[in-house]
Amino acid sequence: MTEPANQTETATQVREALLCAARVCFLSSNYDKVSIRQIADEAGVNMAMIRYYFGNKLGLFEAMMIEHLKPVIERSKLVRTADTKSIMADIINDFHQTMSATPEFPRFLFRLMNSEGSMEVKAVVFKLFTPLANLIPMPKPLLEKCTGTDPMLVKMSMMSLMVFPYIIPAPMAELHSFKLDSDFYTKLTQHNIKLLEQGLFGEQD
């Protein structure tokens, strides 16, 4: 029997509210310190809804991660066979747009993966990111087209240029007079595009 439209809509709203609340709670604190009661209160729903839709806190965490990574995964798959130089700007701009929407996300992952606890949640992160290893930050076939460079080192260079500005400690940014606002990240994105295109592909026609 099909659920009435209004019930289906309500169920979707509850699930989305929990995913949004989980993102807020997990990104602003340590995983182990976040309780299902805290998430439920943030979402404005009963705690039982977490068990109903996601099984437990870990299941909710995994669903939140999948939801966040979905756009990145889809875009990465689309550019596997694209022209290297022409797609560079799209990859970096896409990353910038994703990070600008939730700048806390890379800091959260950095904090989580460097913590001593949360082994089960680290296992979830590894499970989700392992299939992406040859897609992010740039699909492997494109990395291999870089002129006269080691693809693995190119990958590290891209990760450093793209990720570090979002996880740099605030005191260090202040020391170097970096104002980490939207305007700064936009300018840095365009700078990185120019730097990578000219540095990696300058010898190509």
XYZ file of N, CA, C and O in Angstrom:
820
model
N 0.843 -1.195 0.000
C 0.000 0.000 0.000
C 0.883 1.251 0.000
O 1.816 1.378 0.783
N 0.584 2.162 -0.903
C 1.374 3.380 -1.031
C 1.017 4.382 0.055
O -0.156 4.597 0.353
N 2.039 5.001 0.656
C 1.798 6.010 1.679
C 1.198 7.252 1.054
O 1.532 7.619 -0.084
N 0.284 7.913 1.747
C -0.246 9.185 1.258
C 0.890 10.163 1.015
O 1.925 10.117 1.681
N 0.685 11.065 0.063
C 1.740 12.007 -0.321
C 2.224 12.835 0.852
O 3.426 13.086 0.995
N 1.279 13.268 1.707
C 1.696 14.119 2.826
C 2.559 13.358 3.836
O 3.480 13.913 4.427
N 2.294 12.049 4.008
C 3.115 11.247 4.910
C 4.510 11.041 4.335
O 5.515 11.097 5.057
N 4.581 10.792 3.014
C 5.872 10.635 2.352
C 6.682 11.908 2.465
O 7.887 11.891 2.734
N 6.021 13.045 2.265
C 6.691 14.338 2.359
C 7.208 14.568 3.770
O 8.333 15.038 3.970
N 6.408 14.218 4.768
C 6.826 14.389 6.153
C 8.021 13.510 6.479
O 8.977 13.945 7.135
N 8.011 12.266 5.996
C 9.122 11.348 6.234
C 10.404 11.901 5.614
O 11.482 11.843 6.219
N 10.298 12.444 4.410
C 11.462 13.036 3.745
C 11.988 14.221 4.528
O 13.204 14.396 4.682
N 11.077 15.026 5.027
C 11.469 16.205 5.797
C 12.184 15.820 7.087
O 13.176 16.453 7.473
N 11.699 14.773 7.754
C 12.325 14.312 8.995
C 13.736 13.801 8.714
O 14.689 14.135 9.417
N 13.854 13.009 7.646
C 15.170 12.468 7.290
C 16.149 13.593 6.938
O 17.296 13.580 7.379
N 15.694 14.550 6.156
C 16.555 15.662 5.770
C 16.931 16.510 6.984
O 18.062 17.003 7.082
N 15.983 16.673 7.898
C 16.258 17.451 9.106
C 17.333 16.774 9.946
O 18.212 17.435 10.513
N 17.286 15.451 10.021
C 18.291 14.708 10.781
C 19.660 14.786 10.117
O 20.686 14.932 10.789
N 19.699 14.700 8.793
C 20.970 14.810 8.084
C 21.581 16.195 8.276
O 22.790 16.327 8.497
N 20.744 17.214 8.214
C 21.217 18.586 8.415
C 21.715 18.780 9.842
O 22.777 19.373 10.070
N 20.962 18.259 10.817
C 21.347 18.376 12.220
C 22.636 17.614 12.491
O 23.503 18.082 13.243
N 22.783 16.446 11.875
C 24.005 15.660 12.054
C 25.210 16.424 11.518
O 26.278 16.443 12.145
N 25.037 17.053 10.363
C 26.133 17.831 9.788
C 26.544 18.961 10.729
O 27.730 19.188 10.967
N 25.569 19.651 11.293
C 25.848 20.752 12.223
C 26.575 20.237 13.457
O 27.598 20.805 13.881
N 26.083 19.155 14.039
C 26.646 18.639 15.290
C 28.016 18.002 15.096
O 28.947 18.259 15.865
N 28.152 17.156 14.072
C 29.418 16.456 13.863
C 30.530 17.416 13.446
O 31.675 17.277 13.880
N 30.211 18.384 12.617
C 31.240 19.287 12.114
C 31.715 20.279 13.160
O 32.807 20.833 13.039
N 30.910 20.496 14.183
C 31.284 21.484 15.199
C 31.863 20.864 16.469
O 32.250 21.578 17.387
N 31.929 19.526 16.518
C 32.404 18.866 17.731
C 33.106 17.569 17.374
O 33.223 17.217 16.202
N 33.580 16.850 18.384
C 34.159 15.528 18.170
C 33.039 14.500 18.068
O 32.054 14.566 18.817
N 33.205 13.529 17.185
C 32.170 12.523 16.962
C 31.743 11.863 18.270
O 30.554 11.694 18.537
N 32.721 11.461 19.078
C 32.419 10.737 20.308
C 31.622 11.575 21.307
O 30.942 11.025 22.180
N 31.730 12.890 21.202
C 31.038 13.760 22.150
C 29.624 14.124 21.712
O 28.858 14.686 22.491
N 29.290 13.812 20.478
C 27.951 14.119 19.970
C 27.002 12.981 20.328
O 27.280 11.816 20.042
N 25.881 13.313 20.940
C 24.905 12.297 21.326
C 23.723 12.316 20.363
O 23.463 13.312 19.683
N 23.001 11.195 20.313
C 21.824 11.155 19.446
C 20.747 12.110 19.963
O 19.957 12.637 19.184
N 20.718 12.335 21.273
C 19.777 13.302 21.822
C 20.087 14.707 21.306
O 19.189 15.463 20.958
N 21.373 15.042 21.263
C 21.780 16.354 20.764
C 21.360 16.540 19.308
O 20.855 17.598 18.922
N 21.565 15.506 18.499
C 21.187 15.580 17.088
C 19.675 15.699 16.937
O 19.170 16.505 16.148
N 18.950 14.892 17.705
C 17.493 14.922 17.634
C 16.954 16.286 18.057
O 16.029 16.822 17.435
N 17.525 16.850 19.106
C 17.103 18.182 19.562
C 17.384 19.229 18.492
O 16.572 20.134 18.255
N 18.536 19.125 17.848
C 18.893 20.067 16.778
C 17.909 19.959 15.612
O 17.541 20.963 14.996
N 17.483 18.722 15.329
C 16.551 18.491 14.222
C 15.110 18.768 14.609
O 14.241 18.918 13.738
N 14.839 18.804 15.919
C 13.480 19.031 16.381
C 12.580 17.813 16.218
O 11.377 17.944 15.972
N 13.185 16.607 16.347
C 12.411 15.372 16.209
C 12.716 14.442 17.384
O 13.648 14.678 18.159
N 11.952 13.357 17.483
C 12.168 12.361 18.524
C 13.416 11.540 18.232
O 13.722 11.240 17.078
N 14.160 11.161 19.269
C 15.370 10.357 19.095
C 15.103 9.056 18.363
O 15.985 8.530 17.666
N 13.895 8.514 18.524
C 13.564 7.239 17.886
C 13.669 7.321 16.366
O 13.863 6.302 15.692
N 13.538 8.519 15.818
C 13.619 8.687 14.368
C 15.017 8.384 13.832
O 15.167 7.971 12.680
N 16.037 8.576 14.649
C 17.397 8.249 14.215
C 17.524 6.750 14.025
O 18.061 6.270 13.022
N 17.007 5.991 14.970
C 17.049 4.538 14.870
C 16.186 4.061 13.702
O 16.570 3.149 12.964
N 15.066 4.701 13.482
C 14.131 4.293 12.429
C 14.745 4.491 11.038
O 14.663 3.609 10.176
N 15.369 5.630 10.806
C 15.889 5.946 9.480
C 17.331 5.501 9.251
O 17.715 5.189 8.120
N 18.143 5.475 10.326
C 19.571 5.243 10.130
C 20.153 4.114 10.981
O 21.320 3.774 10.828
N 19.384 3.553 11.868
C 19.861 2.457 12.708
C 20.505 2.916 13.996
O 20.107 2.515 15.084
N 21.499 3.796 13.888
C 22.186 4.312 15.066
C 22.977 5.567 14.672
O 22.883 6.036 13.532
N 23.755 6.075 15.595
C 24.521 7.299 15.327
C 25.523 7.095 14.193
O 25.708 7.973 13.343
N 26.179 5.935 14.180
C 27.158 5.665 13.137
C 26.496 5.608 11.762
O 27.049 6.113 10.770
N 25.322 5.017 11.701
C 24.588 4.951 10.438
C 24.203 6.329 9.952
O 24.250 6.622 8.746
N 23.821 7.194 10.876
C 23.487 8.574 10.528
C 24.728 9.310 10.045
O 24.670 10.070 9.070
N 25.850 9.081 10.717
C 27.107 9.705 10.291
C 27.457 9.293 8.864
O 27.816 10.126 8.029
N 27.352 8.010 8.575
C 27.683 7.527 7.232
C 26.752 8.125 6.187
O 27.195 8.535 5.105
N 25.468 8.197 6.494
C 24.512 8.794 5.560
C 24.821 10.262 5.322
O 24.715 10.764 4.195
N 25.216 10.975 6.376
C 25.585 12.376 6.250
C 26.798 12.535 5.345
O 26.854 13.428 4.486
N 27.796 11.664 5.508
C 29.003 11.713 4.690
C 28.681 11.424 3.224
O 29.168 12.111 2.316
N 27.871 10.423 2.982
C 27.491 10.063 1.610
C 26.777 11.220 0.940
O 27.039 11.553 -0.224
N 25.878 11.853 1.668
C 25.121 12.986 1.128
C 26.070 14.131 0.774
O 25.903 14.789 -0.260
N 27.058 14.356 1.608
C 27.995 15.462 1.371
C 28.911 15.164 0.186
O 29.256 16.071 -0.580
N 29.316 13.916 0.033
C 30.267 13.548 -1.005
C 29.621 13.282 -2.364
O 30.311 13.265 -3.386
N 28.315 13.072 -2.390
C 27.630 12.691 -3.623
C 27.918 13.628 -4.797
O 28.265 13.162 -5.891
N 27.803 14.950 -4.639
C 28.081 15.842 -5.776
C 29.518 15.748 -6.263
O 29.786 15.805 -7.468
N 30.453 15.587 -5.334
C 31.870 15.475 -5.695
C 32.110 14.205 -6.503
O 32.817 14.206 -7.519
N 31.508 13.106 -6.061
C 31.670 11.827 -6.751
C 31.128 11.905 -8.173
O 31.784 11.480 -9.136
N 29.935 12.455 -8.326
C 29.309 12.534 -9.649
C 30.115 13.410 -10.598
O 30.316 13.061 -11.760
N 30.600 14.555 -10.111
C 31.384 15.438 -10.980
C 32.705 14.782 -11.373
O 33.159 14.901 -12.505
N 33.334 14.075 -10.424
C 34.607 13.435 -10.706
C 34.472 12.360 -11.775
O 35.334 12.215 -12.640
N 33.391 11.607 -11.730
C 33.170 10.555 -12.726
C 33.000 11.139 -14.127
O 33.433 10.552 -15.117
N 32.396 12.307 -14.207
C 32.118 12.915 -15.507
C 33.372 13.392 -16.216
O 33.388 13.514 -17.440
N 34.436 13.681 -15.466
C 35.630 14.250 -16.083
C 36.770 13.248 -16.234
O 37.895 13.627 -16.510
N 36.493 11.976 -16.101
C 37.545 10.963 -16.190
C 38.300 11.032 -17.515
O 39.515 10.850 -17.562
N 37.587 11.240 -18.602
C 38.215 11.200 -19.921
C 38.269 12.575 -20.581
O 38.502 12.679 -21.775
N 38.056 13.606 -19.814
C 38.047 14.956 -20.393
C 39.461 15.435 -20.682
O 40.440 14.878 -20.210
N 39.544 16.492 -21.494
C 40.833 17.100 -21.792
C 41.442 17.665 -20.516
O 40.779 18.355 -19.747
N 42.712 17.379 -20.290
C 43.360 17.711 -19.027
C 43.327 19.192 -18.708
O 42.873 19.607 -17.649
N 43.816 19.996 -19.624
C 43.951 21.420 -19.331
C 42.602 22.110 -19.206
O 42.378 22.899 -18.297
N 41.679 21.758 -20.089
C 40.388 22.449 -20.076
C 39.573 22.122 -18.839
O 38.737 22.914 -18.408
N 39.811 20.924 -18.259
C 39.005 20.515 -17.115
C 39.599 20.971 -15.793
O 38.941 20.926 -14.747
N 40.859 21.401 -15.780
C 41.523 21.799 -14.551
C 40.736 22.867 -13.804
O 40.493 22.774 -12.598
N 40.324 23.915 -14.530
C 39.587 25.002 -13.899
C 38.277 24.516 -13.306
O 37.875 24.943 -12.220
N 37.602 23.601 -14.016
C 36.324 23.080 -13.523
C 36.513 22.304 -12.223
O 35.718 22.431 -11.287
N 37.564 21.484 -12.148
C 37.815 20.687 -10.948
C 38.067 21.589 -9.741
O 37.484 21.413 -8.670
N 38.922 22.578 -9.919
C 39.274 23.452 -8.806
C 38.107 24.349 -8.417
O 37.847 24.584 -7.235
N 37.384 24.841 -9.416
C 36.202 25.666 -9.115
C 35.123 24.860 -8.410
O 34.473 25.350 -7.478
N 34.921 23.617 -8.834
C 33.942 22.750 -8.170
C 34.320 22.525 -6.718
O 33.474 22.568 -5.815
N 35.597 22.261 -6.486
C 36.073 22.057 -5.122
C 35.834 23.307 -4.283
O 35.359 23.234 -3.144
N 36.148 24.462 -4.855
C 35.959 25.725 -4.146
C 34.485 25.931 -3.786
O 34.158 26.332 -2.661
N 33.601 25.648 -4.734
C 32.176 25.824 -4.473
C 31.699 24.892 -3.351
O 30.922 25.289 -2.480
N 32.184 23.649 -3.379
C 31.796 22.682 -2.347
C 32.313 23.098 -0.978
O 31.585 23.061 0.021
N 33.583 23.492 -0.915
C 34.179 23.866 0.356
C 33.603 25.180 0.881
O 33.449 25.356 2.094
N 33.279 26.095 -0.015
C 32.711 27.376 0.412
C 31.359 27.176 1.087
O 30.995 27.921 2.000
N 30.616 26.178 0.624
C 29.302 25.910 1.209
C 29.419 25.386 2.628
O 28.612 25.724 3.502
N 30.430 24.549 2.877
C 30.655 23.996 4.225
C 32.155 23.993 4.520
O 32.796 22.935 4.481
N 32.738 25.159 4.803
C 34.180 25.234 5.054
C 34.618 24.452 6.290
O 35.811 24.173 6.462
N 33.665 24.087 7.140
C 34.009 23.326 8.331
C 34.334 21.870 8.006
O 34.976 21.169 8.796
N 33.886 21.393 6.837
C 34.017 19.968 6.509
C 35.463 19.494 6.449
O 35.810 18.484 7.089
N 36.361 20.150 5.693
C 37.759 19.674 5.687
C 38.427 19.773 7.045
O 39.241 18.916 7.400
N 38.072 20.801 7.828
C 38.652 20.909 9.175
C 38.147 19.776 10.055
O 38.895 19.220 10.872
N 36.893 19.425 9.881
C 36.305 18.322 10.627
C 37.014 17.008 10.292
O 37.396 16.242 11.190
N 37.228 16.726 8.997
C 37.906 15.492 8.603
C 39.340 15.454 9.121
O 39.813 14.413 9.591
N 40.021 16.584 9.043
C 41.399 16.666 9.532
C 41.441 16.362 11.029
O 42.281 15.589 11.498
N 40.519 16.965 11.771
C 40.458 16.763 13.225
C 40.105 15.309 13.556
O 40.712 14.685 14.431
N 39.142 14.765 12.823
C 38.686 13.404 13.074
C 39.779 12.382 12.803
O 40.062 11.505 13.637
N 40.434 12.487 11.650
C 41.415 11.482 11.266
C 42.711 11.586 12.068
O 43.523 10.669 12.055
N 42.914 12.703 12.764
C 44.094 12.859 13.609
C 43.792 12.618 15.087
O 44.687 12.722 15.917
N 42.550 12.293 15.410
C 42.178 12.040 16.793
C 42.548 10.612 17.185
O 42.765 9.752 16.332
N 42.614 10.362 18.477
C 42.987 9.032 18.970
C 41.780 8.101 19.079
O 41.940 6.883 19.083
N 40.597 8.672 19.176
C 39.408 7.843 19.325
C 38.667 7.649 18.019
O 39.211 7.795 16.929
N 37.391 7.281 18.152
C 36.484 7.176 17.004
C 36.976 6.209 15.935
O 36.932 6.512 14.738
N 37.449 5.034 16.330
C 37.961 4.081 15.352
C 36.875 3.617 14.392
O 37.125 3.449 13.196
N 35.660 3.417 14.892
C 34.596 2.937 14.020
C 34.209 3.984 12.984
O 33.910 3.661 11.831
N 34.246 5.246 13.389
C 33.877 6.291 12.447
C 35.001 6.528 11.444
O 34.757 6.859 10.279
N 36.246 6.334 11.844
C 37.364 6.422 10.900
C 37.230 5.332 9.839
O 37.548 5.546 8.662
N 36.778 4.148 10.263
C 36.591 3.049 9.316
C 35.551 3.417 8.263
O 35.687 3.068 7.081
N 34.516 4.143 8.667
C 33.497 4.603 7.725
C 34.110 5.566 6.714
O 33.853 5.486 5.510
N 34.931 6.497 7.210
C 35.566 7.474 6.325
C 36.450 6.765 5.303
O 36.400 7.070 4.101
N 37.260 5.806 5.757
C 38.120 5.064 4.836
C 37.280 4.293 3.813
O 37.640 4.221 2.631
N 36.180 3.704 4.253
C 35.325 2.943 3.348
C 34.769 3.832 2.241
O 34.699 3.427 1.067
N 34.389 5.053 2.605
C 33.795 5.965 1.628
C 34.834 6.601 0.711
O 34.554 6.860 -0.467
N 36.029 6.857 1.246
C 37.043 7.551 0.451
C 37.903 6.617 -0.391
O 38.496 7.066 -1.386
N 37.980 5.336 -0.035
C 38.809 4.412 -0.811
C 38.421 4.354 -2.286
O 39.294 4.434 -3.161
N 37.125 4.253 -2.630
C 36.762 4.242 -4.055
C 37.048 5.571 -4.758
O 37.065 5.624 -5.988
N 37.257 6.633 -3.975
C 37.492 7.951 -4.555
C 38.975 8.246 -4.778
O 39.323 9.279 -5.342
N 39.836 7.339 -4.328
C 41.273 7.615 -4.371
C 41.777 7.921 -5.770
O 42.684 8.735 -5.949
N 41.185 7.284 -6.788
C 41.615 7.526 -8.164
C 40.747 8.561 -8.879
O 40.879 8.769 -10.080
N 39.863 9.211 -8.124
C 38.992 10.234 -8.711
C 39.286 11.622 -8.180
O 39.111 12.623 -8.887
N 39.707 11.705 -6.912
C 39.862 13.001 -6.257
C 41.316 13.189 -5.823
O 41.919 12.254 -5.284
N 41.887 14.370 -5.994
C 41.251 15.591 -6.485
C 41.124 15.653 -7.999
O 40.509 16.567 -8.525
N 41.717 14.694 -8.706
C 41.691 14.702 -10.160
C 41.721 13.265 -10.646
O 42.534 12.463 -10.164
N 40.852 12.861 -11.567
C 40.839 11.474 -12.047
C 42.215 11.021 -12.537
O 42.934 11.780 -13.192
N 42.569 9.790 -12.230
C 43.894 9.268 -12.544
C 44.274 9.415 -14.016
O 45.418 9.793 -14.325
N 43.375 9.135 -14.977
C 43.748 9.294 -16.387
C 44.197 10.716 -16.730
O 45.055 10.906 -17.599
N 43.625 11.698 -16.041
C 44.032 13.079 -16.289
C 45.375 13.384 -15.642
O 46.203 14.095 -16.204
N 45.595 12.836 -14.462
C 46.882 13.032 -13.793
C 48.025 12.504 -14.653
O 49.105 13.091 -14.719
N 47.781 11.378 -15.322
C 48.830 10.745 -16.108
C 49.166 11.521 -17.375
O 50.162 11.230 -18.042
N 48.339 12.507 -17.725
C 48.618 13.328 -18.907
C 49.527 14.512 -18.595
O 49.956 15.219 -19.508
N 49.796 14.750 -17.326
C 50.649 15.884 -16.959
C 52.047 15.688 -17.534
O 52.628 14.612 -17.427
N 52.594 16.748 -18.112
C 53.865 16.664 -18.829
C 55.063 16.592 -17.883
O 55.272 17.483 -17.082
N 55.850 15.531 -18.030
C 57.114 15.437 -17.309
C 57.007 15.457 -15.803
O 57.922 15.929 -15.120
N 55.924 14.943 -15.236
C 55.738 14.959 -13.787
C 55.261 13.600 -13.299
O 54.676 12.825 -14.050
N 55.508 13.332 -12.045
C 55.038 12.112 -11.397
C 53.573 12.325 -11.002
O 53.270 13.234 -10.210
N 52.638 11.533 -11.538
C 51.215 11.727 -11.231
C 50.908 11.753 -9.738
O 50.058 12.514 -9.294
N 51.621 10.921 -8.952
C 51.359 10.891 -7.512
C 51.778 12.193 -6.841
O 51.132 12.671 -5.914
N 52.877 12.769 -7.323
C 53.328 14.036 -6.757
C 52.412 15.181 -7.198
O 52.178 16.111 -6.427
N 51.902 15.088 -8.416
C 50.925 16.085 -8.880
C 49.688 16.033 -7.998
O 49.133 17.059 -7.597
N 49.264 14.823 -7.676
C 48.095 14.640 -6.822
C 48.318 15.282 -5.460
O 47.446 15.990 -4.943
N 49.492 15.064 -4.874
C 49.801 15.668 -3.582
C 49.844 17.189 -3.692
O 49.361 17.907 -2.801
N 50.414 17.690 -4.783
C 50.479 19.142 -4.978
C 49.075 19.745 -5.043
O 48.800 20.779 -4.425
N 48.192 19.085 -5.779
C 46.821 19.585 -5.896
C 46.098 19.540 -4.557
O 45.388 20.475 -4.182
N 46.278 18.432 -3.835
C 45.630 18.314 -2.530
C 46.142 19.392 -1.578
O 45.369 19.979 -0.812
N 47.442 19.660 -1.642
C 48.023 20.684 -0.774
C 47.465 22.066 -1.105
O 47.075 22.824 -0.214
N 47.427 22.384 -2.394
C 46.945 23.701 -2.815
C 45.462 23.888 -2.525
O 45.024 24.975 -2.135
N 44.691 22.827 -2.692
C 43.241 22.949 -2.584
C 42.727 22.793 -1.157
O 41.778 23.461 -0.757
N 43.352 21.913 -0.383
C 42.820 21.595 0.947
C 43.422 22.451 2.054
O 42.709 22.932 2.945
N 44.732 22.652 2.013
C 45.402 23.336 3.126
C 44.789 24.694 3.473
O 44.652 25.010 4.665
N 44.402 25.534 2.509
C 43.821 26.831 2.870
C 42.567 26.725 3.746
O 42.227 27.669 4.449
N 41.913 25.542 3.710
C 40.699 25.367 4.513
C 40.980 24.765 5.888
O 40.089 24.733 6.744
N 42.198 24.266 6.094
C 42.512 23.670 7.393
C 43.643 24.400 8.104
O 44.026 24.006 9.206
N 44.160 25.459 7.495
C 45.243 26.205 8.121
C 44.781 26.745 9.478
O 43.674 27.287 9.594
N 45.568 26.581 10.535
C 45.181 27.109 11.846
C 44.994 28.631 11.768
O 45.784 29.328 11.122
N 43.962 29.120 12.423
C 43.657 30.557 12.380
C 44.840 31.431 12.803
O 45.113 32.446 12.159
N 45.578 31.079 13.883
C 46.725 31.912 14.269
C 47.793 32.004 13.177
O 48.412 33.048 12.992
N 48.015 30.886 12.444
C 48.994 30.903 11.370
C 48.526 31.797 10.227
O 49.314 32.547 9.638
N 47.236 31.720 9.907
C 46.686 32.577 8.860
C 46.839 34.044 9.241
O 47.214 34.888 8.413
N 46.566 34.337 10.510
C 46.686 35.710 10.993
C 48.140 36.179 10.943
O 48.426 37.330 10.579
N 49.068 35.294 11.275
C 50.487 35.623 11.249
C 50.929 36.074 9.859
O 51.724 37.004 9.714
N 50.373 35.421 8.832
C 50.753 35.733 7.453
C 49.785 36.724 6.794
O 49.837 36.928 5.583
N 48.914 37.305 7.599
C 47.971 38.336 7.120
C 46.982 37.803 6.087
O 46.558 38.530 5.186
N 46.607 36.529 6.211
C 45.573 35.966 5.346
C 44.209 36.195 5.989
O 43.985 35.796 7.137
N 43.323 36.836 5.289
C 41.959 37.005 5.758
C 41.107 35.928 5.103
O 40.749 36.029 3.929
N 40.781 34.890 5.835
C 40.138 33.713 5.272
C 38.637 33.906 5.097
O 37.811 33.297 5.777
N 38.288 34.747 4.147
C 36.876 34.967 3.849
C 36.584 34.509 2.425
O 37.462 34.015 1.709
N 35.345 34.675 1.993
C 34.928 34.207 0.672
C 35.730 34.849 -0.447
O 36.115 34.190 -1.422
N 36.011 36.133 -0.304
C 36.766 36.846 -1.335
C 38.184 36.270 -1.463
O 38.696 36.084 -2.579
N 38.795 35.969 -0.325
C 40.150 35.394 -0.338
C 40.155 34.047 -1.051
O 41.013 33.783 -1.905
N 39.194 33.180 -0.710
C 39.155 31.851 -1.307
C 38.873 31.920 -2.807
O 39.396 31.121 -3.592
N 38.045 32.863 -3.219
C 37.753 33.024 -4.646
C 39.005 33.445 -5.406
O 39.330 32.884 -6.463
N 39.730 34.418 -4.876
C 40.967 34.871 -5.514
C 42.016 33.759 -5.517
O 42.738 33.573 -6.504
N 42.107 33.017 -4.412
C 43.075 31.934 -4.329
C 42.752 30.840 -5.345
O 43.660 30.254 -5.959
N 41.474 30.563 -5.532
C 41.053 29.561 -6.508
C 41.527 29.925 -7.909
O 42.098 29.094 -8.626
N 41.301 31.165 -8.302
C 41.733 31.606 -9.633
C 43.257 31.587 -9.750
O 43.812 31.246 -10.803
N 43.945 31.952 -8.685
C 45.411 31.904 -8.665
C 45.905 30.476 -8.845
O 46.838 30.217 -9.626
N 45.292 29.523 -8.127
C 45.719 28.130 -8.211
C 45.479 27.554 -9.601
O 46.273 26.754 -10.104
N 44.368 27.951 -10.221
C 44.089 27.495 -11.585
C 45.199 27.946 -12.525
O 45.747 27.161 -13.305
N 45.541 29.215 -12.439
C 46.599 29.768 -13.300
C 47.936 29.090 -13.012
O 48.683 28.719 -13.933
N 48.233 28.908 -11.734
C 49.496 28.294 -11.328
C 49.616 26.871 -11.845
O 50.649 26.477 -12.423
N 48.577 26.081 -11.677
C 48.614 24.686 -12.087
C 48.619 24.537 -13.602
O 49.359 23.721 -14.160
N 47.794 25.292 -14.288
C 47.745 25.186 -15.746
C 49.074 25.572 -16.377
O 49.588 24.879 -17.246
N 49.650 26.664 -15.942
C 50.903 27.114 -16.539
C 52.080 26.253 -16.093
O 52.983 25.978 -16.882
N 52.045 25.805 -14.843
C 53.146 25.017 -14.334
C 53.153 23.585 -14.847
O 54.214 23.034 -15.130
N 51.957 22.988 -14.994
C 51.879 21.589 -15.395
C 51.752 21.389 -16.884
O 52.175 20.370 -17.431
N 51.164 22.362 -17.577
C 50.847 22.161 -18.979
C 51.463 23.212 -19.909
O 51.070 23.358 -21.042
N 52.432 23.936 -19.402
C 53.009 25.015 -20.183
C 53.691 24.557 -21.458
O 53.793 25.299 -22.425
N 54.163 23.293 -21.470
C 54.876 22.802 -22.636
C 53.937 22.236 -23.690
O 54.366 21.882 -24.782
N 52.655 22.133 -23.375
C 51.706 21.574 -24.336
C 51.143 22.682 -25.216
O 51.135 23.848 -24.859
N 50.658 22.304 -26.380
C 50.059 23.279 -27.285
C 48.712 23.723 -26.755
O 48.001 22.962 -26.134
